[in-house]
Amino acid sequence: MKKLIILISMIAIVFIAFANPTENYQNPESSGMTSVTAQQKKEDKKSVQVVIQETTGLTVSEVAWLPGMVQDRFKSNMQDYLGMKIIVDAKSESALKKLQAESENEGRDENAAIELGKITTAKFALFVKVRKTGTGYVVTSDYTDLTTGEQMASASSKEYSKAEYLYCSTGAVDELTLALSNKLGIVISELNKNLLTNGTSSFSLDDQMALAKQNEEQFKKQMKAYDEELSKLMTSNDITAVQNKNRIEAEKALLAEKQNAEKKRQEELKAQKARAEADAKLEAERSIALKTQRDQMAKEAAAKAAEVRKLKMAKQGVLGQINVIESKKKALVEIRQGVEERSVELYNQMVKDKESEENRIRNKAYSTVECENGVPTQAAKQRRENQVIKSYEDLSNKFFADCESVKQSTMVQQNGLLTEIRSDLESLAATRTVSSMGDELRVSFGDLVKFSV
């Protein structure tokens, strides 16, 4: 009888549990269970594997290096700008290439495409094709949902004349990154849009510092993700796990170098900003000095002109008039010499400024986005050359503007004296009688007694 009661009680408990399942269910998060969190699910949705699906027309040497550079740039951009989590899976890459090609050849058979999702932990794949045309290179990208086989976004770059333009800053990969962000509805900050479109050439120091800080924070997140991935792989001795572990460790080492470079970059930018502020202060002082000296030169020119204008031609004899003209010519020459001397000083300052600015530009550290594997890209080097040329042009224009400013400060006095000198010379050339020549010219007729009759 006691056993029967116990049995009835157990049945009642089970019945109640099934009748009210929600009352006995515990939320994994509230109960402390280690189920997949909402954040992890969100990250899984962004997990993507970048696959170089096909290369066409490349030379043997280009095949050896170019696809890898394009792939690395895509990986970096997908993480940095689109917030994707890059999946490293050595085993699945070749299989993904094959199945994607079969899916395309069969008119994107959905069942065949879904097979892609069964061979990798990535939720999405970015299939990349690199094609060499008769006049350049083109890159196409296809963003595919591996769980459904749906092609979510595709884009093709414009034609680039050189191979390095595919993966360098503002190149084909950057162009396609912007295109994919638009088609996938992923918001990119204005700073990053400007970076992908124009590079850092138009960035102010504050923008560059913000970018360096942003890169460092992004690298920290990537490093954490790599560490989490490595901790999972450590428990497996599978050959694929070992391959993936080696690849992740290599990428992690490269990432550490980039992170250190960004820290150093921030320090250099702070020092550069301090120098720029000091230069601005010095330039302001130079501008004040230039204005002060310019005003002083104008006063001196006015004083010299006023002094010689006291001498009146009408009250002078011939030699006196000549002396007046020579005095005015001397004053005009002295004013012009003052302008020329100041122009020489400005020229010497321009030469020093050009040398200083060129050294600053050439010695400035390259940012991470301007480098590939720690080496500055050809495009980045060319931008530096263009910056040097531009600095030369700006300083030359400033020199001519300053010289013109100095010249203009005395131009009224110079023109006034020049007009007077020309007028005086015309007066001097007029026909004269002996009696009008004044006391400077004395005529001797000799001893008149000798000529007497």
Coordinates of C-alpha atoms in Angstrom, one line a residue:
M1 CA 0.0 0.0 0.0
K2 CA 2.9 2.4 0.9
K3 CA 4.6 1.6 -2.5
L4 CA 1.4 2.3 -4.3
I5 CA 1.1 5.7 -2.7
I6 CA 4.7 6.6 -3.6
L7 CA 4.1 5.5 -7.2
I8 CA 0.9 7.6 -7.5
S9 CA 2.8 10.6 -6.1
M10 CA 5.6 10.3 -8.6
I11 CA 3.1 10.1 -11.5
A12 CA 1.4 13.2 -10.2
I13 CA 4.7 15.1 -10.1
V14 CA 5.6 14.1 -13.6
F15 CA 2.1 15.1 -14.9
I16 CA 2.4 18.5 -13.2
A17 CA 5.8 19.0 -14.7
F18 CA 4.6 18.3 -18.3
A19 CA 1.4 20.3 -17.7
N20 CA 3.4 23.4 -16.7
P21 CA 6.7 23.2 -18.5
T22 CA 7.6 26.9 -18.2
E23 CA 7.4 26.8 -14.4
N24 CA 10.2 24.3 -14.2
Y25 CA 12.3 25.8 -17.0
Q26 CA 15.4 27.8 -15.9
N27 CA 16.9 30.4 -18.2
P28 CA 20.4 29.4 -19.0
E29 CA 21.7 32.9 -18.3
S30 CA 19.9 33.3 -15.0
S31 CA 20.8 29.8 -13.8
G32 CA 24.5 30.3 -14.6
M33 CA 24.6 27.7 -17.4
T34 CA 27.1 28.2 -20.2
S35 CA 24.7 28.1 -23.1
V36 CA 25.3 30.3 -26.2
T37 CA 24.7 33.9 -25.2
A38 CA 22.9 36.5 -27.3
Q39 CA 26.3 38.2 -28.0
Q40 CA 27.8 34.8 -29.1
K41 CA 24.8 34.3 -31.4
K42 CA 25.3 37.8 -32.8
E43 CA 29.0 37.1 -33.5
D44 CA 28.2 33.7 -35.1
K45 CA 25.9 35.5 -37.5
K46 CA 28.8 37.6 -38.6
S47 CA 31.3 34.8 -38.9
V48 CA 32.7 34.7 -42.5
Q49 CA 35.4 32.8 -44.4
V50 CA 37.2 34.6 -47.2
V51 CA 38.0 32.3 -50.1
I52 CA 39.9 33.1 -53.3
Q53 CA 37.7 31.1 -55.6
E54 CA 39.3 31.7 -58.9
T55 CA 42.2 33.5 -60.7
T56 CA 42.2 34.2 -64.4
G57 CA 45.0 35.3 -66.7
L58 CA 47.6 35.8 -63.9
T59 CA 51.2 34.9 -64.6
V60 CA 52.9 32.1 -62.7
S61 CA 54.7 34.5 -60.4
E62 CA 51.5 36.6 -59.8
V63 CA 49.6 33.4 -58.8
A64 CA 52.2 32.8 -56.2
W65 CA 51.6 36.0 -54.3
L66 CA 48.8 38.2 -55.6
P67 CA 45.8 36.2 -54.5
G68 CA 47.2 35.9 -50.9
M69 CA 47.6 39.7 -50.7
V70 CA 44.1 40.3 -51.9
Q71 CA 42.7 37.7 -49.5
D72 CA 44.6 39.2 -46.5
R73 CA 43.4 42.7 -47.3
F74 CA 39.8 41.4 -47.5
K75 CA 40.2 39.6 -44.2
S76 CA 41.5 42.8 -42.6
N77 CA 38.8 45.0 -44.1
M78 CA 35.9 42.6 -43.2
Q79 CA 37.1 42.7 -39.6
D80 CA 38.0 46.3 -39.3
Y81 CA 35.2 48.0 -41.2
L82 CA 32.3 45.5 -41.5
G83 CA 32.6 44.0 -38.0
M84 CA 32.9 40.4 -39.3
K85 CA 34.5 37.5 -37.4
I86 CA 37.0 35.8 -39.8
I87 CA 37.0 32.0 -39.6
V88 CA 40.3 30.3 -40.3
D89 CA 39.6 26.8 -41.6
A90 CA 42.3 25.2 -43.8
K91 CA 40.4 22.0 -44.5
S92 CA 37.2 23.6 -45.8
E93 CA 38.7 26.2 -48.2
S94 CA 39.4 23.9 -51.2
A95 CA 36.0 22.2 -50.7
L96 CA 34.3 25.5 -50.6
K97 CA 35.9 26.5 -53.9
K98 CA 34.8 23.3 -55.6
L99 CA 31.2 23.4 -54.3
Q100 CA 30.8 27.1 -55.1
A101 CA 32.0 26.5 -58.7
E102 CA 29.5 23.6 -59.0
S103 CA 26.7 25.7 -57.6
E104 CA 27.4 28.5 -60.1
N105 CA 27.7 26.1 -63.1
E106 CA 24.3 24.5 -62.2
G107 CA 22.6 27.9 -62.1
R108 CA 23.0 28.2 -58.3
D109 CA 21.1 25.1 -57.3
E110 CA 20.0 25.8 -53.8
N111 CA 20.5 22.2 -52.5
A112 CA 24.0 22.2 -53.9
A113 CA 24.7 25.6 -52.4
I114 CA 23.4 24.5 -48.9
E115 CA 26.1 21.8 -48.9
L116 CA 28.6 24.6 -48.5
G117 CA 27.3 25.3 -45.0
K118 CA 28.0 21.8 -43.9
I119 CA 31.8 21.9 -44.2
T120 CA 32.7 25.0 -42.3
T121 CA 31.8 26.8 -39.0
A122 CA 31.4 30.0 -40.9
K123 CA 27.9 31.3 -41.5
F124 CA 28.9 33.2 -44.6
A125 CA 31.6 33.1 -47.2
L126 CA 33.1 35.8 -49.3
F127 CA 34.1 34.3 -52.6
V128 CA 36.7 36.4 -54.4
K129 CA 37.8 36.2 -58.1
V130 CA 40.9 38.0 -59.4
R131 CA 41.0 38.5 -63.2
K132 CA 43.8 39.9 -65.4
T133 CA 42.5 41.7 -68.5
G134 CA 44.4 42.9 -71.5
T135 CA 45.0 46.3 -69.8
G136 CA 44.8 45.7 -66.1
Y137 CA 43.2 43.8 -63.2
V138 CA 39.6 43.3 -61.9
V139 CA 38.4 41.9 -58.6
T140 CA 34.9 40.5 -58.0
S141 CA 33.3 39.5 -54.7
D142 CA 30.3 37.3 -53.8
Y143 CA 28.9 37.4 -50.3
T144 CA 27.0 34.1 -49.7
D145 CA 24.9 32.8 -46.9
L146 CA 26.2 29.2 -46.4
T147 CA 23.2 28.1 -44.5
T148 CA 20.7 28.9 -47.3
G149 CA 22.9 29.2 -50.4
E150 CA 21.6 32.7 -50.9
Q151 CA 23.8 35.2 -52.7
M152 CA 23.4 38.3 -50.4
A153 CA 25.6 40.7 -52.2
S154 CA 28.0 40.8 -55.1
A155 CA 30.3 43.6 -56.5
S156 CA 32.9 44.1 -59.1
S157 CA 35.7 46.6 -59.0
K158 CA 36.8 49.0 -61.7
E159 CA 39.9 48.0 -63.7
Y160 CA 43.2 48.8 -62.0
S161 CA 46.4 49.2 -64.1
K162 CA 48.8 47.6 -61.6
A163 CA 48.6 44.5 -59.4
E164 CA 49.5 46.3 -56.2
Y165 CA 46.6 48.7 -56.7
L166 CA 44.2 45.7 -55.9
Y167 CA 45.2 45.4 -52.3
C168 CA 46.8 48.8 -51.4
S169 CA 45.0 51.6 -49.6
T170 CA 42.1 53.0 -51.7
G171 CA 42.5 50.1 -54.1
A172 CA 40.1 47.4 -55.4
V173 CA 39.6 45.7 -52.0
D174 CA 38.8 49.0 -50.3
E175 CA 36.4 49.9 -53.2
L176 CA 34.6 46.5 -52.8
T177 CA 34.5 46.9 -49.0
L178 CA 32.4 50.1 -49.4
A179 CA 30.2 48.4 -52.1
L180 CA 29.5 45.4 -49.8
S181 CA 28.7 47.6 -46.8
N182 CA 26.1 49.5 -48.9
K183 CA 24.5 46.3 -50.2
L184 CA 24.5 44.5 -46.8
G185 CA 23.3 47.6 -45.0
I186 CA 26.3 47.8 -42.7
V187 CA 27.0 51.3 -41.4
I188 CA 30.5 52.5 -41.7
S189 CA 31.7 55.6 -39.8
E190 CA 32.5 58.7 -41.8
L191 CA 36.2 58.4 -40.7
N192 CA 36.4 54.9 -42.2
K193 CA 34.5 55.9 -45.4
N194 CA 37.0 58.7 -45.9
L195 CA 39.8 56.3 -45.3
L196 CA 38.6 53.7 -47.7
T197 CA 37.9 56.4 -50.4
N198 CA 40.8 58.8 -50.0
G199 CA 43.3 57.1 -47.7
T200 CA 44.9 59.3 -45.0
S201 CA 46.2 62.0 -47.4
S202 CA 43.3 64.4 -46.4
F203 CA 43.3 63.5 -42.7
S204 CA 44.2 66.1 -40.1
L205 CA 46.4 65.1 -37.2
D206 CA 43.4 64.7 -35.0
D207 CA 41.8 62.4 -37.5
Q208 CA 44.9 60.3 -37.8
M209 CA 45.2 60.0 -34.0
A210 CA 41.5 58.9 -33.8
L211 CA 42.2 56.3 -36.6
A212 CA 45.3 55.0 -34.8
K213 CA 43.3 54.6 -31.6
Q214 CA 40.4 53.0 -33.4
N215 CA 42.8 50.5 -35.1
E216 CA 44.5 49.6 -31.8
E217 CA 41.1 48.9 -30.2
Q218 CA 40.1 46.8 -33.1
F219 CA 43.3 44.8 -32.9
K220 CA 42.6 44.1 -29.2
K221 CA 39.2 42.7 -30.1
Q222 CA 40.8 40.5 -32.9
M223 CA 43.5 39.3 -30.5
K224 CA 40.9 38.3 -28.0
A225 CA 39.0 36.4 -30.7
Y226 CA 42.1 34.6 -31.8
D227 CA 42.9 33.6 -28.2
E228 CA 39.4 32.2 -27.8
E229 CA 39.7 30.2 -31.0
L230 CA 43.2 28.9 -30.0
S231 CA 41.8 27.7 -26.6
K232 CA 39.2 25.6 -28.5
L233 CA 41.8 24.1 -30.8
M234 CA 44.3 23.3 -28.0
T235 CA 42.0 20.3 -27.0
S236 CA 42.2 18.7 -30.4
N237 CA 45.0 16.7 -32.0
D238 CA 43.2 16.5 -35.4
I239 CA 45.5 17.4 -38.3
T240 CA 43.1 20.1 -39.4
A241 CA 43.0 21.6 -35.9
V242 CA 46.8 21.7 -35.9
Q243 CA 46.9 23.4 -39.3
N244 CA 44.3 26.0 -38.2
K245 CA 46.2 26.5 -34.9
N246 CA 49.4 27.3 -36.8
R247 CA 47.6 29.7 -39.2
I248 CA 45.9 31.5 -36.3
E249 CA 49.2 31.8 -34.4
A250 CA 50.8 33.3 -37.5
E251 CA 48.0 35.8 -37.9
K252 CA 48.1 36.6 -34.2
A253 CA 51.9 37.3 -34.5
L254 CA 51.2 39.6 -37.4
L255 CA 48.4 41.3 -35.5
A256 CA 50.6 41.9 -32.5
E257 CA 53.1 43.7 -34.8
K258 CA 50.3 45.8 -36.2
Q259 CA 49.0 46.6 -32.7
N260 CA 52.5 47.7 -31.6
A261 CA 52.8 49.8 -34.8
E262 CA 49.6 51.6 -34.0
K263 CA 50.8 52.3 -30.4
K264 CA 54.0 53.7 -31.8
R265 CA 52.0 55.6 -34.4
Q266 CA 49.9 57.3 -31.7
E267 CA 53.1 58.4 -29.9
E268 CA 54.5 59.8 -33.1
L269 CA 51.3 61.6 -33.9
K270 CA 51.3 63.2 -30.5
A271 CA 54.8 64.4 -31.0
Q272 CA 53.9 65.5 -34.5
K273 CA 50.9 67.5 -33.2
A274 CA 53.2 69.1 -30.6
R275 CA 55.6 70.1 -33.4
A276 CA 52.7 71.3 -35.6
E277 CA 51.5 73.5 -32.8
A278 CA 55.0 74.8 -32.2
D279 CA 55.4 75.5 -36.0
A280 CA 52.0 77.3 -36.0
K281 CA 53.2 79.5 -33.1
L282 CA 56.5 80.1 -34.9
E283 CA 54.6 80.9 -38.1
A284 CA 52.4 83.4 -36.3
E285 CA 55.5 85.0 -34.9
R286 CA 57.0 85.2 -38.3
S287 CA 53.8 86.7 -39.7
I288 CA 54.0 89.4 -37.0
A289 CA 57.7 90.0 -37.6
L290 CA 57.0 90.2 -41.4
K291 CA 54.2 92.7 -40.8
T292 CA 56.3 94.8 -38.4
Q293 CA 59.2 94.9 -40.8
R294 CA 56.9 95.6 -43.7
D295 CA 55.4 98.6 -41.8
Q296 CA 58.9 99.8 -40.8
M297 CA 60.0 99.6 -44.4
A298 CA 57.0 101.6 -45.5
K299 CA 57.7 104.3 -42.9
E300 CA 61.4 104.5 -44.0
A301 CA 60.4 104.8 -47.6
A302 CA 57.9 107.5 -46.9
A303 CA 60.6 109.4 -44.9
K304 CA 63.1 109.2 -47.7
A305 CA 60.7 110.3 -50.3
A306 CA 59.5 113.2 -48.1
E307 CA 63.1 114.3 -47.6
V308 CA 64.0 114.6 -51.3
R309 CA 60.7 116.2 -52.2
K310 CA 61.8 119.2 -50.1
L311 CA 64.2 120.0 -53.0
K312 CA 62.3 122.0 -55.6
M313 CA 63.4 121.9 -59.2
A314 CA 62.0 125.4 -60.0
K315 CA 64.3 127.1 -57.6
Q316 CA 67.4 125.4 -58.8
G317 CA 69.9 126.1 -61.5
V318 CA 71.0 123.4 -64.0
L319 CA 73.4 121.7 -61.7
G320 CA 71.1 122.1 -58.7
Q321 CA 68.3 120.4 -60.7
I322 CA 70.7 117.6 -61.6
N323 CA 71.5 117.1 -57.9
V324 CA 67.8 117.0 -57.1
I325 CA 67.2 114.3 -59.7
E326 CA 70.2 112.3 -58.4
S327 CA 68.9 112.6 -54.8
K328 CA 65.6 111.2 -55.8
K329 CA 67.2 108.4 -57.8
K330 CA 69.3 107.5 -54.7
A331 CA 66.3 107.4 -52.5
L332 CA 64.4 105.1 -55.0
V333 CA 67.4 102.7 -55.2
E334 CA 67.7 102.5 -51.4
I335 CA 64.0 101.7 -51.1
R336 CA 64.3 99.0 -53.8
Q337 CA 67.4 97.5 -52.1
G338 CA 65.5 97.2 -48.9
V339 CA 62.8 95.2 -50.6
E340 CA 65.4 93.0 -52.3
E341 CA 67.3 92.3 -49.1
R342 CA 64.0 91.3 -47.4
S343 CA 63.2 89.1 -50.3
V344 CA 66.5 87.3 -50.0
E345 CA 65.8 86.7 -46.3
L346 CA 62.4 85.3 -47.2
Y347 CA 64.0 83.0 -49.8
N348 CA 66.5 81.6 -47.3
Q349 CA 63.7 81.0 -44.9
M350 CA 61.7 79.2 -47.6
V351 CA 64.7 76.9 -48.3
K352 CA 65.0 76.0 -44.6
D353 CA 61.2 75.4 -44.4
K354 CA 61.2 73.1 -47.5
E355 CA 64.0 71.0 -46.0
S356 CA 62.3 70.7 -42.7
E357 CA 58.9 69.9 -44.2
E358 CA 60.4 67.3 -46.5
N359 CA 62.2 65.6 -43.6
R360 CA 59.0 65.6 -41.6
I361 CA 57.0 63.9 -44.4
R362 CA 59.6 61.4 -45.3
N363 CA 60.4 60.4 -41.7
K364 CA 56.8 60.1 -40.7
A365 CA 55.9 56.5 -39.9
Y366 CA 53.6 54.7 -42.2
S367 CA 50.2 53.7 -40.7
T368 CA 49.0 50.1 -40.7
V369 CA 46.6 50.7 -43.6
E370 CA 49.5 52.0 -45.7
C371 CA 51.4 48.8 -45.3
E372 CA 51.2 45.2 -46.4
N373 CA 53.1 42.8 -44.1
G374 CA 54.9 45.7 -42.5
V375 CA 56.1 47.1 -45.9
P376 CA 54.8 50.4 -47.2
T377 CA 52.8 49.9 -50.4
Q378 CA 53.9 51.6 -53.7
A379 CA 50.7 53.7 -53.6
A380 CA 51.6 54.9 -50.0
K381 CA 55.1 55.8 -51.1
Q382 CA 53.8 57.7 -54.1
R383 CA 51.4 59.6 -51.8
R384 CA 54.4 60.7 -49.7
E385 CA 56.2 61.9 -52.9
N386 CA 53.1 63.9 -53.8
Q387 CA 52.9 65.4 -50.3
V388 CA 56.6 66.5 -50.6
I389 CA 55.8 68.1 -54.0
K390 CA 52.7 69.8 -52.6
S391 CA 54.7 71.1 -49.6
Y392 CA 57.2 72.6 -52.1
E393 CA 54.4 74.3 -54.1
D394 CA 52.8 75.7 -50.9
L395 CA 56.0 77.1 -49.5
S396 CA 56.9 78.6 -52.9
N397 CA 53.5 80.2 -53.2
K398 CA 53.9 81.6 -49.7
F399 CA 57.4 83.0 -50.5
F400 CA 56.1 84.8 -53.6
A401 CA 53.1 86.1 -51.6
D402 CA 55.3 87.4 -48.8
C403 CA 57.7 89.1 -51.3
E404 CA 54.7 90.7 -53.1
S405 CA 53.5 91.9 -49.7
V406 CA 56.8 93.5 -48.9
K407 CA 57.0 95.0 -52.4
Q408 CA 53.5 96.5 -52.1
S409 CA 54.3 98.1 -48.8
T410 CA 56.7 100.6 -50.5
M411 CA 55.1 100.6 -54.0
V412 CA 53.3 103.9 -53.5
Q413 CA 56.5 105.7 -52.6
Q414 CA 58.5 104.0 -55.4
N415 CA 56.0 104.9 -58.0
G416 CA 55.7 108.5 -56.8
L417 CA 59.5 109.0 -56.9
L418 CA 59.8 107.4 -60.3
T419 CA 57.1 109.7 -61.7
E420 CA 58.8 112.7 -60.3
I421 CA 62.2 111.7 -61.7
R422 CA 60.8 111.3 -65.2
S423 CA 59.0 114.7 -64.9
D424 CA 62.2 116.3 -63.7
L425 CA 64.3 114.8 -66.5
E426 CA 61.8 116.2 -69.0
S427 CA 62.1 119.7 -67.4
L428 CA 65.9 119.4 -67.5
A429 CA 65.9 118.6 -71.2
A430 CA 64.1 121.9 -72.1
T431 CA 66.0 124.5 -74.2
R432 CA 67.6 127.2 -72.0
T433 CA 69.3 130.6 -72.5
V434 CA 72.6 131.4 -70.9
S435 CA 70.9 133.8 -68.5
S436 CA 68.5 131.2 -67.2
M437 CA 71.2 128.8 -66.2
G438 CA 71.9 130.4 -62.9
D439 CA 75.2 131.1 -61.1
E440 CA 76.6 127.5 -61.7
L441 CA 77.6 128.4 -65.2
R442 CA 80.0 131.4 -65.5
V443 CA 81.3 132.5 -68.9
S444 CA 84.8 134.1 -69.2
F445 CA 85.5 136.4 -72.2
G446 CA 89.2 136.8 -71.5
D447 CA 91.1 140.0 -71.3
L448 CA 89.0 142.6 -73.2
V449 CA 92.0 145.1 -73.3
K450 CA 93.8 142.9 -75.8
F451 CA 91.0 143.1 -78.2
S452 CA 90.6 146.9 -78.0
V453 CA 91.2 148.9 -81.2

